[in-house]
mmCIF file of C-alpha atoms and ligand atoms in Angstrom:
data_model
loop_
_atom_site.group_PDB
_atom_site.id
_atom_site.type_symbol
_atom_site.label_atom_id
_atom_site.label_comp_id
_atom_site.label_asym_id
_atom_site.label_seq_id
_atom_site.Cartn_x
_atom_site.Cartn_y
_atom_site.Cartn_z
ATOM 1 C CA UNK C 1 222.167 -1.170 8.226
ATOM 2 C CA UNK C 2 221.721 -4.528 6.891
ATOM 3 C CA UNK C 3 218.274 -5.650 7.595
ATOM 4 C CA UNK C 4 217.740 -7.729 11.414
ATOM 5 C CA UNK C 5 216.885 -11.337 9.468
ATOM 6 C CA UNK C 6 220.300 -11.466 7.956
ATOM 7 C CA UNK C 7 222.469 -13.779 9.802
ATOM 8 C CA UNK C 8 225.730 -12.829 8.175
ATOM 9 C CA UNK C 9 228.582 -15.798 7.173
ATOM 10 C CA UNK C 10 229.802 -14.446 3.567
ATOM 11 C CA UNK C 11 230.534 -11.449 1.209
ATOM 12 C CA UNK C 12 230.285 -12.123 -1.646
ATOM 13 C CA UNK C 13 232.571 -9.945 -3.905
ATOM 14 C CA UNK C 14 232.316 -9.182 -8.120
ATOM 15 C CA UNK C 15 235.311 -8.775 -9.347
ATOM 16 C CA UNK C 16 236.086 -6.398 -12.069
ATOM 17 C CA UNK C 17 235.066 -2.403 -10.346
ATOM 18 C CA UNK C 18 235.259 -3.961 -7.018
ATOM 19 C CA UNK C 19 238.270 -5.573 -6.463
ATOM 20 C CA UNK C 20 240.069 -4.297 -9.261
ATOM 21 C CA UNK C 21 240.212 -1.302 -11.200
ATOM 22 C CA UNK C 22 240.162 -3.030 -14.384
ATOM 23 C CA UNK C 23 236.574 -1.375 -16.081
ATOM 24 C CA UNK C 24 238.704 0.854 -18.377
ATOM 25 C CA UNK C 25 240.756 -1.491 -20.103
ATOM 26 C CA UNK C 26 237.738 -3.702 -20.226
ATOM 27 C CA UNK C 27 236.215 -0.922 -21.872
ATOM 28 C CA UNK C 28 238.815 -0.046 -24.086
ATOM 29 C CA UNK C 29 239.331 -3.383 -25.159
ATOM 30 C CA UNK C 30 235.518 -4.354 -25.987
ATOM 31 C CA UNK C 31 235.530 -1.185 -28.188
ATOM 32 C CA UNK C 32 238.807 -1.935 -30.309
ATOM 33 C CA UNK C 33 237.996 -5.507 -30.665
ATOM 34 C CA UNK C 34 234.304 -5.476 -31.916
ATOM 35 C CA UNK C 35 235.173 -2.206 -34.070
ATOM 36 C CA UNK C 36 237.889 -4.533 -35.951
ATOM 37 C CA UNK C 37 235.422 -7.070 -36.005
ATOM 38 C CA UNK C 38 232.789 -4.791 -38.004
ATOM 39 C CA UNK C 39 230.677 -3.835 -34.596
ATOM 40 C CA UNK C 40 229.636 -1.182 -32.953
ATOM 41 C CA UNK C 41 230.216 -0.741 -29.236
ATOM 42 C CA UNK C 42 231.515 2.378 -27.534
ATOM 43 C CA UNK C 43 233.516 2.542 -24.247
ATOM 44 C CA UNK C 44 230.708 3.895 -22.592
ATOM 45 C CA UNK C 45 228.260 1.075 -23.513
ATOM 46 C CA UNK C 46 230.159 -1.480 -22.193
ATOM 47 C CA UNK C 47 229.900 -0.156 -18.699
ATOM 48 C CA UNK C 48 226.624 -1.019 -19.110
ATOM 49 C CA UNK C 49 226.830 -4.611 -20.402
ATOM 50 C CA UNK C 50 229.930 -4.813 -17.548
ATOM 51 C CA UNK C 51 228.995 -8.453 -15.686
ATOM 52 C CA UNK C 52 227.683 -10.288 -18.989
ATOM 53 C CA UNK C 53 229.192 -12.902 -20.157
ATOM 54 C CA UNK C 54 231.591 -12.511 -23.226
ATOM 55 C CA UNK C 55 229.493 -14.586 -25.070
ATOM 56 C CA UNK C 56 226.172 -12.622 -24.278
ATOM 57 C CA UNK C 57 227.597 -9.411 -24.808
ATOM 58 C CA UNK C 58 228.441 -10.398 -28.485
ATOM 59 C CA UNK C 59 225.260 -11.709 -28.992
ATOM 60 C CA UNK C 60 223.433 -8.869 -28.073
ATOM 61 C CA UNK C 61 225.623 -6.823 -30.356
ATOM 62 C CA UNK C 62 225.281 -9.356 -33.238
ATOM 63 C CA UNK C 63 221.568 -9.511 -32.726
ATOM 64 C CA UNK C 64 221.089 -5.830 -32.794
ATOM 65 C CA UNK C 65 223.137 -5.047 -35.542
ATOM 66 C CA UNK C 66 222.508 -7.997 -38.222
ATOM 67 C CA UNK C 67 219.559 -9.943 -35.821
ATOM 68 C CA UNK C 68 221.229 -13.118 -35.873
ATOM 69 C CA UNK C 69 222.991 -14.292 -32.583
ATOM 70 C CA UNK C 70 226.839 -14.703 -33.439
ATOM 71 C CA UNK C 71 228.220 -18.415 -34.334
ATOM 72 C CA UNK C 72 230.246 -20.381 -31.686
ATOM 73 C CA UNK C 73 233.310 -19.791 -33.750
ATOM 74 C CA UNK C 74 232.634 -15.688 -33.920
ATOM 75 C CA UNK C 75 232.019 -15.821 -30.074
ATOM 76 C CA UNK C 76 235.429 -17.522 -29.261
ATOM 77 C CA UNK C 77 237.594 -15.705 -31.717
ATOM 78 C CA UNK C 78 236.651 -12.563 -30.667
ATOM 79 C CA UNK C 79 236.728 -13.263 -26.713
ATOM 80 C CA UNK C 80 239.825 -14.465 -27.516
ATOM 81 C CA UNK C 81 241.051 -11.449 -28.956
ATOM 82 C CA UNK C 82 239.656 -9.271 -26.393
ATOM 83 C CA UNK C 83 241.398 -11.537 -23.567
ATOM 84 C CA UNK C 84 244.539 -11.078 -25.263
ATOM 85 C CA UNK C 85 244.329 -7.317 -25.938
ATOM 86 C CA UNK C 86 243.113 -6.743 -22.118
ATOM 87 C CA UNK C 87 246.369 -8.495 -21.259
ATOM 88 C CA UNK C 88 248.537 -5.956 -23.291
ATOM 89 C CA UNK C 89 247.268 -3.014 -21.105
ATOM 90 C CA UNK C 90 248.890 -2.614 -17.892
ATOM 91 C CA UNK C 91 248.386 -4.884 -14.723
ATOM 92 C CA UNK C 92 245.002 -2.941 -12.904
ATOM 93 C CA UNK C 93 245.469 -2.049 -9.251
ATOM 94 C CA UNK C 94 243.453 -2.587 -6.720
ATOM 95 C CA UNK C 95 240.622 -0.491 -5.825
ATOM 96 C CA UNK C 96 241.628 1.898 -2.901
ATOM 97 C CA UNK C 97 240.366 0.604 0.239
ATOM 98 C CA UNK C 98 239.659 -3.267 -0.600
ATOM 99 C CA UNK C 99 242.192 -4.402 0.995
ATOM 100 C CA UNK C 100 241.496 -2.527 4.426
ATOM 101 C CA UNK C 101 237.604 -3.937 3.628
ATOM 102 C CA UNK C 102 238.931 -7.518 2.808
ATOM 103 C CA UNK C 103 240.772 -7.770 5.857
ATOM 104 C CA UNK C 104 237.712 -6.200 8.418
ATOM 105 C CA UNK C 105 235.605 -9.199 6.630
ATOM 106 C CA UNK C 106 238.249 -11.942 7.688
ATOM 107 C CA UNK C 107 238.753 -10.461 10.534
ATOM 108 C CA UNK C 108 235.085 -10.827 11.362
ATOM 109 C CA UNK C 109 235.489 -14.525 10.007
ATOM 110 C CA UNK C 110 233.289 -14.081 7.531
ATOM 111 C CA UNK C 111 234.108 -15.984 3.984
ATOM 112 C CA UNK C 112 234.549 -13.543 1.152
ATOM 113 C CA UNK C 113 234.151 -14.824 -2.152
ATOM 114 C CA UNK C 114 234.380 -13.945 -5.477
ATOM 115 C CA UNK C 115 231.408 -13.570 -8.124
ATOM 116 C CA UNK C 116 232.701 -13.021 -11.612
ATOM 117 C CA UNK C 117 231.326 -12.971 -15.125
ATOM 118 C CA UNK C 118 235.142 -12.776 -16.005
ATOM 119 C CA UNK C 119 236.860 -15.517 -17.733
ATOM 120 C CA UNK C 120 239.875 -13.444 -17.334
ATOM 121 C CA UNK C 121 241.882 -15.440 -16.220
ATOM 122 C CA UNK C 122 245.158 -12.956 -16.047
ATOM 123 C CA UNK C 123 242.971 -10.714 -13.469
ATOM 124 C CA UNK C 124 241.667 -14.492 -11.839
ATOM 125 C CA UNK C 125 245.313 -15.414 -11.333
ATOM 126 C CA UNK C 126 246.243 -12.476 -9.443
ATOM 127 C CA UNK C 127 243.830 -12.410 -7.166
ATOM 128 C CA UNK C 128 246.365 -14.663 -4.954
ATOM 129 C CA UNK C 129 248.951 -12.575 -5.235
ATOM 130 C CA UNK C 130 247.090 -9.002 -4.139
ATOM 131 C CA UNK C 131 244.504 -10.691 -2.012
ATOM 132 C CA UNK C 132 246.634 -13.551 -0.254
ATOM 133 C CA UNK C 133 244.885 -15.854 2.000
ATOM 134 C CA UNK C 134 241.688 -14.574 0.966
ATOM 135 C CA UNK C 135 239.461 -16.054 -1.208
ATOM 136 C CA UNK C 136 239.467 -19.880 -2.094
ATOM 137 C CA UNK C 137 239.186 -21.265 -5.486
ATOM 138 C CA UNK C 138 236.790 -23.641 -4.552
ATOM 139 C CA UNK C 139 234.437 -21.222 -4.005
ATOM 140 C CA UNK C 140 235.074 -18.993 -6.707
ATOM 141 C CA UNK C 141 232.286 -18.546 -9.167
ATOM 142 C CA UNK C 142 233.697 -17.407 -12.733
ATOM 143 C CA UNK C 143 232.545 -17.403 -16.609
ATOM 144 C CA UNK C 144 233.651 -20.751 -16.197
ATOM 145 C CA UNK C 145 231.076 -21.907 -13.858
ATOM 146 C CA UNK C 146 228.074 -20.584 -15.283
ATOM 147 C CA UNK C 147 225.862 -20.973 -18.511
ATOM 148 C CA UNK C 148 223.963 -17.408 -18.131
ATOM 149 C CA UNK C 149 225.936 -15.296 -16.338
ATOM 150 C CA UNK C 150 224.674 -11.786 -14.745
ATOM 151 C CA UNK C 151 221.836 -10.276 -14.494
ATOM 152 C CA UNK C 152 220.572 -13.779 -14.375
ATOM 153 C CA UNK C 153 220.865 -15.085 -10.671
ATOM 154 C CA UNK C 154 222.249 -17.877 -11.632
ATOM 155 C CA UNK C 155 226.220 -16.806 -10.248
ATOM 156 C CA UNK C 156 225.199 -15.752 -7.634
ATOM 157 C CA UNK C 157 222.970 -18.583 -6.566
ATOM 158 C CA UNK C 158 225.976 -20.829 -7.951
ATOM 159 C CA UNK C 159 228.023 -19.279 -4.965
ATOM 160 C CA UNK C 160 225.494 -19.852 -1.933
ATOM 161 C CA UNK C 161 225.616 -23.317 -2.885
ATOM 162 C CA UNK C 162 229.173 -23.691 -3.784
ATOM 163 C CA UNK C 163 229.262 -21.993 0.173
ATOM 164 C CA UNK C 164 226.941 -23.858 1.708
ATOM 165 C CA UNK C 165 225.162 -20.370 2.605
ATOM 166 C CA UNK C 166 221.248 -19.750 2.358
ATOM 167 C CA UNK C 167 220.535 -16.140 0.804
ATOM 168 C CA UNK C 168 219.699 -14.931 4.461
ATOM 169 C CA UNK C 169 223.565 -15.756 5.259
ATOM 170 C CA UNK C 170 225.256 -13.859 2.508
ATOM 171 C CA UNK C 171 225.544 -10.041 0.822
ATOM 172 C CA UNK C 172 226.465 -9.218 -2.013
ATOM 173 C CA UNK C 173 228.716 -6.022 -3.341
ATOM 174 C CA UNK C 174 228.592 -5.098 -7.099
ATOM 175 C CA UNK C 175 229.563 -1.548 -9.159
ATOM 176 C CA UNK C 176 227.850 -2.724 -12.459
ATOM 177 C CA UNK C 177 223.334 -2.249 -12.882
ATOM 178 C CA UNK C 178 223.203 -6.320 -14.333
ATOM 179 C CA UNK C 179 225.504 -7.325 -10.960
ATOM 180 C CA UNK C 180 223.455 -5.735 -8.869
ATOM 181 C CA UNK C 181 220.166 -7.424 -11.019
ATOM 182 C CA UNK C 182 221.680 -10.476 -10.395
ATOM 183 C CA UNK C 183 222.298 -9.803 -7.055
ATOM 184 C CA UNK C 184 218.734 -8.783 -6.412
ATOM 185 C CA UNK C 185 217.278 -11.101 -8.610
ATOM 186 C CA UNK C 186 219.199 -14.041 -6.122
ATOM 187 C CA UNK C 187 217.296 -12.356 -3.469
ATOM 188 C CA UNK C 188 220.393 -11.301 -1.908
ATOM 189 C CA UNK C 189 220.642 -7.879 0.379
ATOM 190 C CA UNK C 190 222.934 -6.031 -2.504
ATOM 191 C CA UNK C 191 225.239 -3.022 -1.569
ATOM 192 C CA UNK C 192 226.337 -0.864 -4.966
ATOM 193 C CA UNK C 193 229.552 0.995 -4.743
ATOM 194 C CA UNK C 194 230.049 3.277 -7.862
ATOM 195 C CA UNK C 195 233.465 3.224 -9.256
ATOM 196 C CA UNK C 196 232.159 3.773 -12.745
ATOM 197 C CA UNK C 197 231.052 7.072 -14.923
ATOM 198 C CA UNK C 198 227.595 5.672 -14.747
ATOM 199 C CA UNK C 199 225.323 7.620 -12.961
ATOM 200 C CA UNK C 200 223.684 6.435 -9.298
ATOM 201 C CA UNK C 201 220.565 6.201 -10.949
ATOM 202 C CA UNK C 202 221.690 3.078 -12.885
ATOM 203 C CA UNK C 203 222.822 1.206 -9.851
ATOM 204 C CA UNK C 204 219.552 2.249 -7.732
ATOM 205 C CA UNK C 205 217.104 1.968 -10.327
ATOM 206 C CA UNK C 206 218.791 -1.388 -10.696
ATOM 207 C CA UNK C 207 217.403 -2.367 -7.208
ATOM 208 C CA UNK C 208 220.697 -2.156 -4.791
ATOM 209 C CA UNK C 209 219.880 -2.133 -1.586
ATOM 210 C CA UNK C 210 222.344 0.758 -0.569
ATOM 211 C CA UNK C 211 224.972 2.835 -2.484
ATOM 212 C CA UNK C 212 228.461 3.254 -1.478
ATOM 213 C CA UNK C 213 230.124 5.988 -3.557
ATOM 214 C CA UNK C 214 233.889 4.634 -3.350
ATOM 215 C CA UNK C 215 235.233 1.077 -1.874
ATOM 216 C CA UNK C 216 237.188 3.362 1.002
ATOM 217 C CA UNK C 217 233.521 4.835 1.982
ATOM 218 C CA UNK C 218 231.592 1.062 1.790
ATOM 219 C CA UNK C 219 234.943 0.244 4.154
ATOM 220 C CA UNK C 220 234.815 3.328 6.427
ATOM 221 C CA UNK C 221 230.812 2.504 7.341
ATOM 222 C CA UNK C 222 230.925 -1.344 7.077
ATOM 223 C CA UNK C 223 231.102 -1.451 10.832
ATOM 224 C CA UNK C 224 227.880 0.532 10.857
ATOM 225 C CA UNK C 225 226.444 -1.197 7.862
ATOM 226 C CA UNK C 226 226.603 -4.692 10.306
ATOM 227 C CA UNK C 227 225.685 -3.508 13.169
ATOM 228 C CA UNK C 228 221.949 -4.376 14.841
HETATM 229 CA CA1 LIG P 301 231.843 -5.432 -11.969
#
C-alpha cells in the first residue's frame, strides 16, 4: 500500500518497458550502432543504461573506452543512426495489461503522464494512437525537455511542475534501476515492474518502493496498492 501521506492526483508513467515493449529493439539497436561506430556495448548492457539520455549513454561509452566524452557531432550522428535503425524494427506492442491499468487510473481521475528519456519520437507519436485520450502533450516530459535526463531527478521533477503536482501528489512506475533512481532521487513513492532480463535485485537495490513482476500483476493489485 502506498504510504497514508500520499494524497494521490497523478501517475506518472516511463515509457519504454512500461508502456511499450520496445527494450529489445532498443537493445538491439544500441549494440549494432555503437559496434559500427568502433564501440563496445552489448545488448545486455544497455538494459542497464535503459532511461539515459542518448547523449549520456555515448558519453559514458566514449569516456570509458578512449576517456574523452564524445563531440556534439559524434553524439548526433550516432543517435541519429540509432533512431533510424530502431524505426526499421517492427512497431512494439503494448505491454500486456497497460491498457486495463491506464484506464483504472482515468477512471479514478487521476492524470497519467508520461516520463521519458526517449527522443523517439516514432514510439512518442504513437502513444495517441494506442493510448487515446490519455496522456496530454503538454505534460509530457521527453529527451526533449530535459538537459540530464535519468537517474538525475531532474524529469521527473520537470513533470510535477509541468502538473502542477507536489511529490506527495504523484507516483511514479519505472522497469529500468536509473528510472527508478530518478524516481527516488525526486523523492517520489516509486513502484518497479520488471519486464526486463535484469534481475529484481537491480530494481530494489535501486531503491523502488515496491516490485511488480509484470504490468498485468501492478494492474491486478493497483486497487490494493491505493487503498488506506
Ligand atoms: Ca524504461
Amino acid at each position: 500500500m502506498i504510504p497514508k501521506d500520499i494524497n494521490l492526483k497523478a501517475v506518472l508513467f516511463d515509457m519504454d518497458g512500461v508502456l511499450f515493449n520496445s527494450m529489445p529493439y532498443h537493445a538491439e539497436a544500441w549494440h549494432k550502432i555503437m559496434k559500427q561506430h568502433g564501440y563496445n556495448l552489448s545488448k545486455e548492457e544497455a538494459y542497464m543504461h535503459e532511461g539515459r539520455t542518448g547523449a549520456g549513454t555515448i558519453n559514458l561509452i566514449c569516456q570509458r573506452q578512449y576517456g574523452r566524452d564524445a563531440s556534439p557531432e559524434e553524439i548526433e550522428t550516432i543517435y541519429k543512426e540509432k533512431s533510424a535503425e530502431f524505426a526499421k524494427y517492427p512497431e512494439p506492442d503494448p505491454i500486456a495489461g497497460v491498457w486495463e491499468l491506464l484506464q483504472k487510473v482515468k477512471a479514478q481521475g487521476l492524470t497519467a503522464m508520461v516520463v521519458t528519456g526517449s527522443g523517439q519520437l516514432s514510439l512518442i507519436n504513437r502513444l495517441d494512437h494506442h493510448f487515446p485520450g490519455v496522456f496530454s502533450r503538454e505534460l509530457m516530459v521527453t529527451a526533449y525537455d530535459v538537459k540530464h535526463g535519468k537517474p538525475n531527478p531532474e524529469p521527473y521533477l520537470m513533470a510535477l511542475e509541468k502538473g502542477g503536482f507536489t511529490n506527495k501528489e504523484a507516483i511514479v512506475i519505472e522497469n529500468a534501476p536509473l528510472g527508478v533512481e530518478a524516481g527516488v532521487a525526486a523523492n517520489l513513492y516509486t513502484i518497479a515492474v520488471n519486464t526486463g532480463p535484469l534481475p529484481n535485485n537491480a530494481l530494489l537495490d535501486a531503491g523502488a518502493n515496491a516490485l511488480y513482476p509484470t504490468m498485468q500483476a501492478l494492474c491486478d493489485n493497483w486497487d490494493t496498492l491505493l487503498s488506506k
